[in-house]
Short mmCIF file of C-alpha atoms and ligand atoms in Angstrom, two decimals:
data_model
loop_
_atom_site.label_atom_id
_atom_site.label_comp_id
_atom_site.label_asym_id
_atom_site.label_seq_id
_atom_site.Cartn_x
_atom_site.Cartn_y
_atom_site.Cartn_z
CA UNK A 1 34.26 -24.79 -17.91
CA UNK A 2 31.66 -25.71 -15.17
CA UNK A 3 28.11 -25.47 -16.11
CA UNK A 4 27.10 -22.94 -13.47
CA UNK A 5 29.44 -20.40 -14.78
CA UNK A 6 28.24 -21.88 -18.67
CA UNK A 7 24.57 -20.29 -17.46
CA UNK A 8 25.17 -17.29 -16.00
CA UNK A 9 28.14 -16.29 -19.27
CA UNK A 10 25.12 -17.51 -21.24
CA UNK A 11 22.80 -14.84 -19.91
CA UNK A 12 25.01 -12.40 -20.50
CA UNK A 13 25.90 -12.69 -23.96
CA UNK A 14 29.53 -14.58 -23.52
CA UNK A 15 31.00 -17.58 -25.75
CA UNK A 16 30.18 -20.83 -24.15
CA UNK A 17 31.46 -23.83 -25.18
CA UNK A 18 27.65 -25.49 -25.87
CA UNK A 19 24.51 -23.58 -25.38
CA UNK A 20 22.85 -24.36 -22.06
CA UNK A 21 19.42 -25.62 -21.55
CA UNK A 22 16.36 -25.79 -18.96
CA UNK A 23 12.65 -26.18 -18.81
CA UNK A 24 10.42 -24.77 -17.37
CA UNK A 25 8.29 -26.39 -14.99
CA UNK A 26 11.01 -29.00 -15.00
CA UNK A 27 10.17 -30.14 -11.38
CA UNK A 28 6.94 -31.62 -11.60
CA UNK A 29 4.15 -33.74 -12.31
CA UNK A 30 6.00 -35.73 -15.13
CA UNK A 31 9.07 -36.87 -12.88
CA UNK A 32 7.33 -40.10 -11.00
CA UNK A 33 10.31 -38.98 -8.19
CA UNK A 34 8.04 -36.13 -8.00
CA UNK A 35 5.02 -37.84 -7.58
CA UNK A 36 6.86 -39.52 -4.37
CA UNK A 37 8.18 -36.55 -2.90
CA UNK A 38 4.50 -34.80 -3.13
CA UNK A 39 2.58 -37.86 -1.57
CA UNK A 40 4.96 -37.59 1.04
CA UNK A 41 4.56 -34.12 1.51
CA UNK A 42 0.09 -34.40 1.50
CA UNK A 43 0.10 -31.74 -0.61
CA UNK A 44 1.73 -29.54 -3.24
CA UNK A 45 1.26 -26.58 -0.86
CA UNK A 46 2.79 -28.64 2.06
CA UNK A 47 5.94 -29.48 -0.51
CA UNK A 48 6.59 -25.71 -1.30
CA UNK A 49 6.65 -24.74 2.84
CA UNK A 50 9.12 -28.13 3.35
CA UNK A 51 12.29 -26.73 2.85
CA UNK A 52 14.10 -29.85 2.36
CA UNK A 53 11.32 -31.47 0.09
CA UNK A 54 11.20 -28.56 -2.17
CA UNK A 55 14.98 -28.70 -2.40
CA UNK A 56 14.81 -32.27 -3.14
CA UNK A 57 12.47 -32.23 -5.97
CA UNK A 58 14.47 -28.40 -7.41
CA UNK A 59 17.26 -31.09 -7.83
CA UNK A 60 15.49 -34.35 -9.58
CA UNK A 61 15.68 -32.56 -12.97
CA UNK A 62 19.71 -31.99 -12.66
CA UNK A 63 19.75 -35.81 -12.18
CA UNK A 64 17.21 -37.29 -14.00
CA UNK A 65 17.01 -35.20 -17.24
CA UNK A 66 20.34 -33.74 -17.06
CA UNK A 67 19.52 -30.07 -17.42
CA UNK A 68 22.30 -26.98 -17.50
CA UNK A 69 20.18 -25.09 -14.42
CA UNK A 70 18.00 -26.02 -11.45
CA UNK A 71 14.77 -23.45 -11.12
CA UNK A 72 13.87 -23.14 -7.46
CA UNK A 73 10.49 -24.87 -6.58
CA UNK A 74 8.01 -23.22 -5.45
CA UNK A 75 5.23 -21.19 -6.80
CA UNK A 76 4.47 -17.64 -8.08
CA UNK A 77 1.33 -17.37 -5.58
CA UNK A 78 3.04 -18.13 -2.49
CA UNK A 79 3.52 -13.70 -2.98
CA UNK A 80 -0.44 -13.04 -2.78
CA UNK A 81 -0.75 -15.94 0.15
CA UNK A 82 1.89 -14.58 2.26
CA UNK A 83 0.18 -11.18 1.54
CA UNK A 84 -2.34 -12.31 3.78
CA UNK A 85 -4.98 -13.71 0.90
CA UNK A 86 -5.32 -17.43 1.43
CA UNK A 87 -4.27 -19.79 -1.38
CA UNK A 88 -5.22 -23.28 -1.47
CA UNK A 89 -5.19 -26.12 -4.37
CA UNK A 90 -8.38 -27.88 -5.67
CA UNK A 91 -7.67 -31.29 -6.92
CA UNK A 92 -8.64 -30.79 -10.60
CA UNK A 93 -8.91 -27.20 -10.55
CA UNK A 94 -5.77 -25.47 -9.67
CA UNK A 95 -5.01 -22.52 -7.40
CA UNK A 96 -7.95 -20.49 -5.36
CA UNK A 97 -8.05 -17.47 -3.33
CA UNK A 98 -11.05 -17.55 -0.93
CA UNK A 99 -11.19 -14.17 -1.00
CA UNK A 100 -10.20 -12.09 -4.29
CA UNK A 101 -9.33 -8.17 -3.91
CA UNK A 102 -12.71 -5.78 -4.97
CA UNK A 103 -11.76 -2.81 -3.57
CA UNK A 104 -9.22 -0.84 -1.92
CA UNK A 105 -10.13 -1.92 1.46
CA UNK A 106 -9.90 -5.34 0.61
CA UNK A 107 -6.22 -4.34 -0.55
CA UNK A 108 -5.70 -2.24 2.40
CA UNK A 109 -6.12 -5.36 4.47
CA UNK A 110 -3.49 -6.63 2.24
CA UNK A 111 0.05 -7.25 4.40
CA UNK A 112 2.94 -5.59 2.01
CA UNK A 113 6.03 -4.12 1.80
CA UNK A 114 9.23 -6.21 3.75
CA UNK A 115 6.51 -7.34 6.15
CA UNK A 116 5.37 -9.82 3.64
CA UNK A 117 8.43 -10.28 1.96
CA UNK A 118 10.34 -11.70 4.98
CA UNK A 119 7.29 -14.33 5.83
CA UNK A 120 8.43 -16.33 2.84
CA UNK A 121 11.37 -17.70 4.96
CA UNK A 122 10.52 -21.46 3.94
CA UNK A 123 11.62 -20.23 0.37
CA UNK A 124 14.92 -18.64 1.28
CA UNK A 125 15.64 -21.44 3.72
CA UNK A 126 15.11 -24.23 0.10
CA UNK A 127 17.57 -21.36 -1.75
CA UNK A 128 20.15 -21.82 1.42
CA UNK A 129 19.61 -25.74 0.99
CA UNK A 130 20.21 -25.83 -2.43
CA UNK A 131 23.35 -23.76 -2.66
CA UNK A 132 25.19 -25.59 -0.14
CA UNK A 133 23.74 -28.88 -1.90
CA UNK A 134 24.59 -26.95 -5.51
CA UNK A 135 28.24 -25.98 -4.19
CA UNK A 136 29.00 -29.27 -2.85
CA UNK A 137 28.09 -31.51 -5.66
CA UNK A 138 30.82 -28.82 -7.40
CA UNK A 139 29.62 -29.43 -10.36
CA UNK A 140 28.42 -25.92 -10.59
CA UNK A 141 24.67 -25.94 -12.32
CA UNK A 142 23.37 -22.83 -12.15
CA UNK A 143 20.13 -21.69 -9.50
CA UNK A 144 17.06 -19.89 -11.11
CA UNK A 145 15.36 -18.19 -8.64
CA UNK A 146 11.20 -16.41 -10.03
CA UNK A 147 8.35 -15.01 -8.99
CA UNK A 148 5.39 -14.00 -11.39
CA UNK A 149 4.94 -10.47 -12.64
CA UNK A 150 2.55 -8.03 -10.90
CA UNK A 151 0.10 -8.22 -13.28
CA UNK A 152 -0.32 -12.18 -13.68
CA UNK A 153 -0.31 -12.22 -9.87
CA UNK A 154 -2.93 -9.30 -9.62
CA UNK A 155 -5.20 -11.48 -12.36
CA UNK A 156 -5.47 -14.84 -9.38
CA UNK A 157 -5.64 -11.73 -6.54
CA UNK A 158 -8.30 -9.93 -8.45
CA UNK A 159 -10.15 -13.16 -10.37
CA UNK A 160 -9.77 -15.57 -7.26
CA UNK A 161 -8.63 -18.86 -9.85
CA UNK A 162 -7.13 -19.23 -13.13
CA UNK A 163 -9.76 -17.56 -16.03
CA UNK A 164 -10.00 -18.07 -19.32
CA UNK A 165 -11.82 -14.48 -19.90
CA UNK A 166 -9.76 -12.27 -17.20
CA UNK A 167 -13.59 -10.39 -17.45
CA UNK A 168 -13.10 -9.03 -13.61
CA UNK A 169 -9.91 -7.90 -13.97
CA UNK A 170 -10.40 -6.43 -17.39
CA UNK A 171 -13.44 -4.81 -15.84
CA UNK A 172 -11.30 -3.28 -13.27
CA UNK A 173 -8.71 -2.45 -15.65
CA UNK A 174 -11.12 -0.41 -17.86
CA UNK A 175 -13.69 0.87 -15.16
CA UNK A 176 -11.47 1.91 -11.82
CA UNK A 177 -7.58 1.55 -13.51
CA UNK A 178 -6.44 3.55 -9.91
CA UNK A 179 -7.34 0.48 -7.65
CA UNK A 180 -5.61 -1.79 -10.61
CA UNK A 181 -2.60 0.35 -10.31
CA UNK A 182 -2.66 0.19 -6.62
CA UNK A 183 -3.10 -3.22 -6.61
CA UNK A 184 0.23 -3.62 -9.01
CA UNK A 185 2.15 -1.36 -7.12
CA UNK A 186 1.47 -2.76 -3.52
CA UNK A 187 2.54 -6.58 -5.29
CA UNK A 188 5.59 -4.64 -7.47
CA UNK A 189 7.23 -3.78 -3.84
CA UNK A 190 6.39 -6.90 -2.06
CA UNK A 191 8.45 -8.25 -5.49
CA UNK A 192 11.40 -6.22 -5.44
CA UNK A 193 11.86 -7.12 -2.00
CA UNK A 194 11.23 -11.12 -2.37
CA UNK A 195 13.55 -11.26 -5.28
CA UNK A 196 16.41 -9.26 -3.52
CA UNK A 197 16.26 -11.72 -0.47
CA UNK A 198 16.51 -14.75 -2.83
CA UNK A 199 19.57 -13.50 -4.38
CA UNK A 200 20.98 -12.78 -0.62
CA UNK A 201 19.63 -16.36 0.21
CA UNK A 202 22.13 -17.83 -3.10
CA UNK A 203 20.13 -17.76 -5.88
CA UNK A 204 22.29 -17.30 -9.19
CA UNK A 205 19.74 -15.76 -11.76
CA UNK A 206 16.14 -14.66 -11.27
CA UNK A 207 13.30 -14.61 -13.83
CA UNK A 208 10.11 -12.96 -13.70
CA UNK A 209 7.52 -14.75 -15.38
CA UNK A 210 4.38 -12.85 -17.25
CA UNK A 211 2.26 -15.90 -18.09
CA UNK A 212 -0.76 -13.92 -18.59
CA UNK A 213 0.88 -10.80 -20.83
CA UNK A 214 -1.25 -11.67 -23.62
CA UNK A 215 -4.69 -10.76 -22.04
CA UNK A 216 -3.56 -7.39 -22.13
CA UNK A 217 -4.44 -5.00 -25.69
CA UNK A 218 -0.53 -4.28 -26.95
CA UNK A 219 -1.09 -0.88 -26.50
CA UNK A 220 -2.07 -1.31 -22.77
CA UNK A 221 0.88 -3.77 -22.23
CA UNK A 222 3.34 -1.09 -20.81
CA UNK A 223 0.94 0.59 -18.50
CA UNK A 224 -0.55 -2.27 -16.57
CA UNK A 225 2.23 -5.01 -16.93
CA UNK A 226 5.55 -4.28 -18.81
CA UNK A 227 6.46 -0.87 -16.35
CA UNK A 228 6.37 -2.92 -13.07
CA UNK A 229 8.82 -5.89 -14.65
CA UNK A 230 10.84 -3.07 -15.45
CA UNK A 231 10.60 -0.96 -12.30
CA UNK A 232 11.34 -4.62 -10.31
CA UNK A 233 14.78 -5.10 -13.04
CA UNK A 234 15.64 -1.95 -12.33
CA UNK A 235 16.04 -1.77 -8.53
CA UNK A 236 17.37 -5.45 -8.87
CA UNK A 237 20.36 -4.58 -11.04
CA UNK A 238 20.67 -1.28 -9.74
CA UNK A 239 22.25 -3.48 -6.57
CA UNK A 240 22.92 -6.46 -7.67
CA UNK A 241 24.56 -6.31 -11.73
CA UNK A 242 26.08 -9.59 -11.40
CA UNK A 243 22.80 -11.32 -11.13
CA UNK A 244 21.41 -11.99 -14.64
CA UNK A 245 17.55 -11.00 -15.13
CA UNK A 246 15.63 -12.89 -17.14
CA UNK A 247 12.04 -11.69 -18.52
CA UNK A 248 9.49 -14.34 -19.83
CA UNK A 249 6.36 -12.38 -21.11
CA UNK A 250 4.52 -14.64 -22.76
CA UNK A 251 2.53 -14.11 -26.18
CA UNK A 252 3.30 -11.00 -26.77
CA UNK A 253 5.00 -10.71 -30.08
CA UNK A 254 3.44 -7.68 -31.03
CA UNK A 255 4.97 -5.87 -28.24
CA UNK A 256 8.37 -6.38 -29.37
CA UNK A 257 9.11 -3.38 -30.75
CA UNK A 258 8.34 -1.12 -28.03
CA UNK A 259 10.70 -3.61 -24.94
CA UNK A 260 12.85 -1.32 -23.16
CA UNK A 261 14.52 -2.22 -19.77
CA UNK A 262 17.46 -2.98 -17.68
CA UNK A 263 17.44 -6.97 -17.99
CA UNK A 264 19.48 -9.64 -19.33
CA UNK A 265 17.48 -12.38 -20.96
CA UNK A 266 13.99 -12.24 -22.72
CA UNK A 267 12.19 -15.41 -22.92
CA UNK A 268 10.11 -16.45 -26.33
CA UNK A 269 7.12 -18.38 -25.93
CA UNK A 270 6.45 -21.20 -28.37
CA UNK A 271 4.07 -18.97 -30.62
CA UNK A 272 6.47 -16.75 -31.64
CA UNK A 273 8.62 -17.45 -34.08
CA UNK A 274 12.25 -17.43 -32.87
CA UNK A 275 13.53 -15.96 -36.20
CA UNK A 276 11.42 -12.94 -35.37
CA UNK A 277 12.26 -12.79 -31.84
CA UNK A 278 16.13 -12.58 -33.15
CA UNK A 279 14.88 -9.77 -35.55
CA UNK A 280 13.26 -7.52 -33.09
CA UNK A 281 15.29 -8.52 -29.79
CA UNK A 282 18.26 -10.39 -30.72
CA UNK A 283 20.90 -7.64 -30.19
CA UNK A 284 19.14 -5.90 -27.36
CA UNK A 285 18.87 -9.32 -25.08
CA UNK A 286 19.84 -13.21 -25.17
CA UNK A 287 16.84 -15.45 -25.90
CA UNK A 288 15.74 -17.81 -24.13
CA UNK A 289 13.43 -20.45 -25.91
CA UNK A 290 11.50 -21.73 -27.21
CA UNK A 291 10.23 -25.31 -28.26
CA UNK A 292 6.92 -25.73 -28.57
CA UNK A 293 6.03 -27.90 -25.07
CA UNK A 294 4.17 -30.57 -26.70
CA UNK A 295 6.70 -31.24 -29.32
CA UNK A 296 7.79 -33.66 -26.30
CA UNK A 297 5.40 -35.99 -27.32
CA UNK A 298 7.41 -36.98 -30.06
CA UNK A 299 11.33 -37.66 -29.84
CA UNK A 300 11.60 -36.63 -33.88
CA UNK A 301 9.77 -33.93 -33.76
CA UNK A 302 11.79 -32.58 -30.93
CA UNK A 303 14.28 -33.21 -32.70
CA UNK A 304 13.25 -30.94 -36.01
CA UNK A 305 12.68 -28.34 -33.51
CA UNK A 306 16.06 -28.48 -31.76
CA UNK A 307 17.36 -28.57 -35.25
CA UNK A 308 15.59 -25.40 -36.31
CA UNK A 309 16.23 -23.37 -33.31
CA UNK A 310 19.68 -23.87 -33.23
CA UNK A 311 19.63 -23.09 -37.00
CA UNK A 312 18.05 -19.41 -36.42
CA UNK A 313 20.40 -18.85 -33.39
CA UNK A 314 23.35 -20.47 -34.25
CA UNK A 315 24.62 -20.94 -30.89
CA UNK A 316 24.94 -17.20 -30.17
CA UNK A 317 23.34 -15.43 -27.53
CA UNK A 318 20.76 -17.92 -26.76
CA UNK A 319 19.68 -20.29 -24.11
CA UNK A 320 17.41 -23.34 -24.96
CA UNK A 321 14.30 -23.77 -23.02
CA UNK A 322 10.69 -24.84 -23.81
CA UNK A 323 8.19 -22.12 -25.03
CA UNK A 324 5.92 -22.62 -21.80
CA UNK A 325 6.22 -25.23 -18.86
CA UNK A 326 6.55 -28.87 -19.44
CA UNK A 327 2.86 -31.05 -19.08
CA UNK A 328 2.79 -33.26 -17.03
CA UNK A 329 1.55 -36.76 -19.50
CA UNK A 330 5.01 -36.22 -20.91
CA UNK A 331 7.59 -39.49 -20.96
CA UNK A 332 10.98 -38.70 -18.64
CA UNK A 333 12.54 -39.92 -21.97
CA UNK A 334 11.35 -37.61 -24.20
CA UNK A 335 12.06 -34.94 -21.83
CA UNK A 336 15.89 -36.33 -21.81
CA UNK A 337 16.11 -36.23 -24.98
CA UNK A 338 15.40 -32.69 -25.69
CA UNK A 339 18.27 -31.70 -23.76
CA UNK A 340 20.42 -34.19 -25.00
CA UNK A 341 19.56 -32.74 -28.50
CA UNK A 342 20.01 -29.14 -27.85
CA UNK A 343 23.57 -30.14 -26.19
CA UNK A 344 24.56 -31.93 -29.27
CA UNK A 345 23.52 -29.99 -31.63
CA UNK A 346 24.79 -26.39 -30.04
CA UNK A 347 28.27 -28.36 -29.31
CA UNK A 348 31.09 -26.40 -30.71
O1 CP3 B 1 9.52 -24.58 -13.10
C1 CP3 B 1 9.70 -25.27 -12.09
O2 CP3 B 1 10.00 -26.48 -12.14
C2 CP3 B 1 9.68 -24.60 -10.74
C3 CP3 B 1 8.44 -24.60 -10.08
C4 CP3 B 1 7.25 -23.77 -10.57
C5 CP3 B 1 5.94 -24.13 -10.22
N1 CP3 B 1 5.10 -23.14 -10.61
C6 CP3 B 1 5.56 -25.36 -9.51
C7 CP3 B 1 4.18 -25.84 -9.63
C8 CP3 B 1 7.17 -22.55 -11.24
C9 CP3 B 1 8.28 -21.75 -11.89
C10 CP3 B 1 5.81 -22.17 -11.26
C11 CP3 B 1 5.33 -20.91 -11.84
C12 CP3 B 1 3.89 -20.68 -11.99
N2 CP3 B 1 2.87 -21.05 -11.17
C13 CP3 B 1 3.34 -19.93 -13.05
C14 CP3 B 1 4.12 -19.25 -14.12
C15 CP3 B 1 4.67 -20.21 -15.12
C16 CP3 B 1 3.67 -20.73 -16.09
O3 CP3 B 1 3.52 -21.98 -16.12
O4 CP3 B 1 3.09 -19.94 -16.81
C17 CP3 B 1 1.94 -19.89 -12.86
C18 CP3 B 1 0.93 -19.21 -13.75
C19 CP3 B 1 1.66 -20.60 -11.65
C20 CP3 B 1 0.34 -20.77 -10.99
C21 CP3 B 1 0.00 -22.19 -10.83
N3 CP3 B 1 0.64 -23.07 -9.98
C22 CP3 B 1 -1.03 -22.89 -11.49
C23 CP3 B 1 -1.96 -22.30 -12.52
C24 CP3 B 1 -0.99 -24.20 -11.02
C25 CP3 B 1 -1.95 -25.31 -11.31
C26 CP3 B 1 -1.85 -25.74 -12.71
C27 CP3 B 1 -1.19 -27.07 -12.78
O5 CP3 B 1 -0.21 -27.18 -13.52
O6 CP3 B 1 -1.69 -27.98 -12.10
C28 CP3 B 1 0.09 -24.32 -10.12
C29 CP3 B 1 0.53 -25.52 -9.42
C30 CP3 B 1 1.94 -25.93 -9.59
N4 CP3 B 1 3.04 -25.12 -9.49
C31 CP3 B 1 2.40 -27.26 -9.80
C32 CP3 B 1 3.80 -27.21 -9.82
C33 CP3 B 1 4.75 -28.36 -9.96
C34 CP3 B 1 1.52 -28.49 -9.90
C35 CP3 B 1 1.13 -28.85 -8.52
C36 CP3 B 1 1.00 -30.33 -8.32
O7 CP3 B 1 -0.11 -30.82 -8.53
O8 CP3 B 1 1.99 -30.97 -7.92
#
């Protein structure tokens, strides 16, 4: 049975002969082929709107590590750029927007709707690359498209950079929650919109990544992040049922009781504990997870992890993955040999 089809059965809940893996952040900083490709390119920024180059590096993992499905590069803040805020990449200090959103007129300046959506044509053109590429090869590994939920999205619109406090959000989000909202809703249609033209573009699965859930108060968690993941699943399978969803809030456990949606696949980060995650989720959605990223620093300890995971879910309903991206310090080999390890032991 071809690995493609191995993916997409496994994000629905069907039999599959092993239990397929993937990491996330798989194309990157660790892979020295990366490192080439991105000189190349000047820039990271330059590599994500070079078609060919981003489709290039989406493929290194399939080769080098030997992983069950390719993840589209590209970035979650290409949304917010092509929204008309401008995104650039300080060496050392990750992603910046010049100009972060303060008030409604600063979002009113905002481009939105398909107006935005259809400037991302760089990404749709790697998708169209990579399925031909994907379908030729034949040997059928699935293609992951993302994009990053409203609300981690609205934290670099609202914050300008990465934060380790999310105060100016937060003070937003307690002090004027209508231009929060409106802020969330404006990027929850530009979303709906970029997701539906990389599935017409060839893209096999799409996940929607919450990196920053966990700077939201639980009981908060549905109102300013959980109901736009939702409302984007919803319209999403509403045309398109075949196309598995995945969801990847991260550090969130104590949310867990109260997930609803229309989705497929719900992602565990590494903190949670997977046999809790099977508790709470495990007949509601396949998990996806969730090895603790810096177990890659040692091949046995991977190993004891692989072991475990596969203990708790037994080769049912689940899909291996790290519990957050891959860093960038780790060895290729190490990398290989977690998926070596969870397709051994999940071989039936
Ligand atoms: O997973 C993959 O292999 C596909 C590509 C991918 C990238 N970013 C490429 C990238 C994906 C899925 C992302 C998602 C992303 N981007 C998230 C959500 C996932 C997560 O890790 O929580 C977030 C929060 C971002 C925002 C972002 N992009 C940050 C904070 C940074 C800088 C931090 C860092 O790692 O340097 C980036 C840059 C980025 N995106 C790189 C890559 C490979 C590194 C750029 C480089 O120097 O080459």
């Amino acid at each position: 049975m071809p690995s493609r089809k191995i993916f997409v059965d496994a994000c629905f809940g069907k039999e599959t002969p092993y239990t397929p893996v993937w990491m996330m952040r798989q194309a990157g900083r660790y892979l020295p082929e990366y490192m080439k490709v991105r000189a190349k390119a000047g820039d990271f920024l330059n590599l994500c709107h070079d078609p060919k180059a981003a489709a290039a590096v989406t493929i290194q993992p399939l080769d080098i590590v030997g992983v069950d499905a390719a993840i589209l590069f590209t970035d979650i803040l290409v949304i917010p750029d092509e929204m008309g805020m401008d995104l650039s990449f300080v060496k050392g200090e990750g992603p910046k927007f010049s100009d972060p959103l303060t008030s409604q007129a600063d979002l009113d300046r905002l481009i939105g709707g398909d107006e935005a959506a259809s400037k991302l044509t760089y990404v749709f053109d790697t998708i169209k690359i990579l399925r031909k590429e994907l379908d030729e090869r034949g040997d059928n590994i699935a293609l992951i498209g993302f994009a990053g939920a409203p609300w981690t999205l609205a934290t670099y619109m609202i914050e300008g950079q990465g934060t380790k406090t999310y105060n100016i959000c937060k003070k937003m989000m307690y002090s004027n929650p209508e231009l929060l909202h409106n802020i969330l809703r404006e990027v929850t249609e530009v979303l709906k919109l970029y997701l539906e033209k990389q599935i017409q573009a060839g893209v096999d699965v799409v996940q929607i990544f919450d990196s920053w859930a966990a700077a939201i108060e639980v009981d908060n968690y549905d109102e300013f992040s959980w109901s736009y993941m939702v409302e984007i699943a919803e319209y999403i399978k509403a045309k398109y049922p075949h196309i598995p969803i995945i969801m990847f809030p991260k550090g969130i456990p104590a949310f867990y009781d109260k997930v609803y949606g229309n989705f497929d696949v719900f992602g565990i980060d590494w903190a949670t504990p997977m046999e809790y995650a099977k508790e709470k989720l495990g007949d509601k959605y396949v998990l996806q997870g969730n090895m603790e990223p810096c177990r890659l620093y040692s091949k046995e300890q991977t190993t004891v992890s692989v072991e475990k995971i596969q203990k708790v879910m037994n080769g049912k309903r689940h899909i291996f993955n790290l519990g957050h991206g891959i860093l960038p310090d780790i060895p290729v080999e190490n990398a290989k040999h977690f998926v070596s390890e969870c397709q051994r032991v999940s071989k039936k």
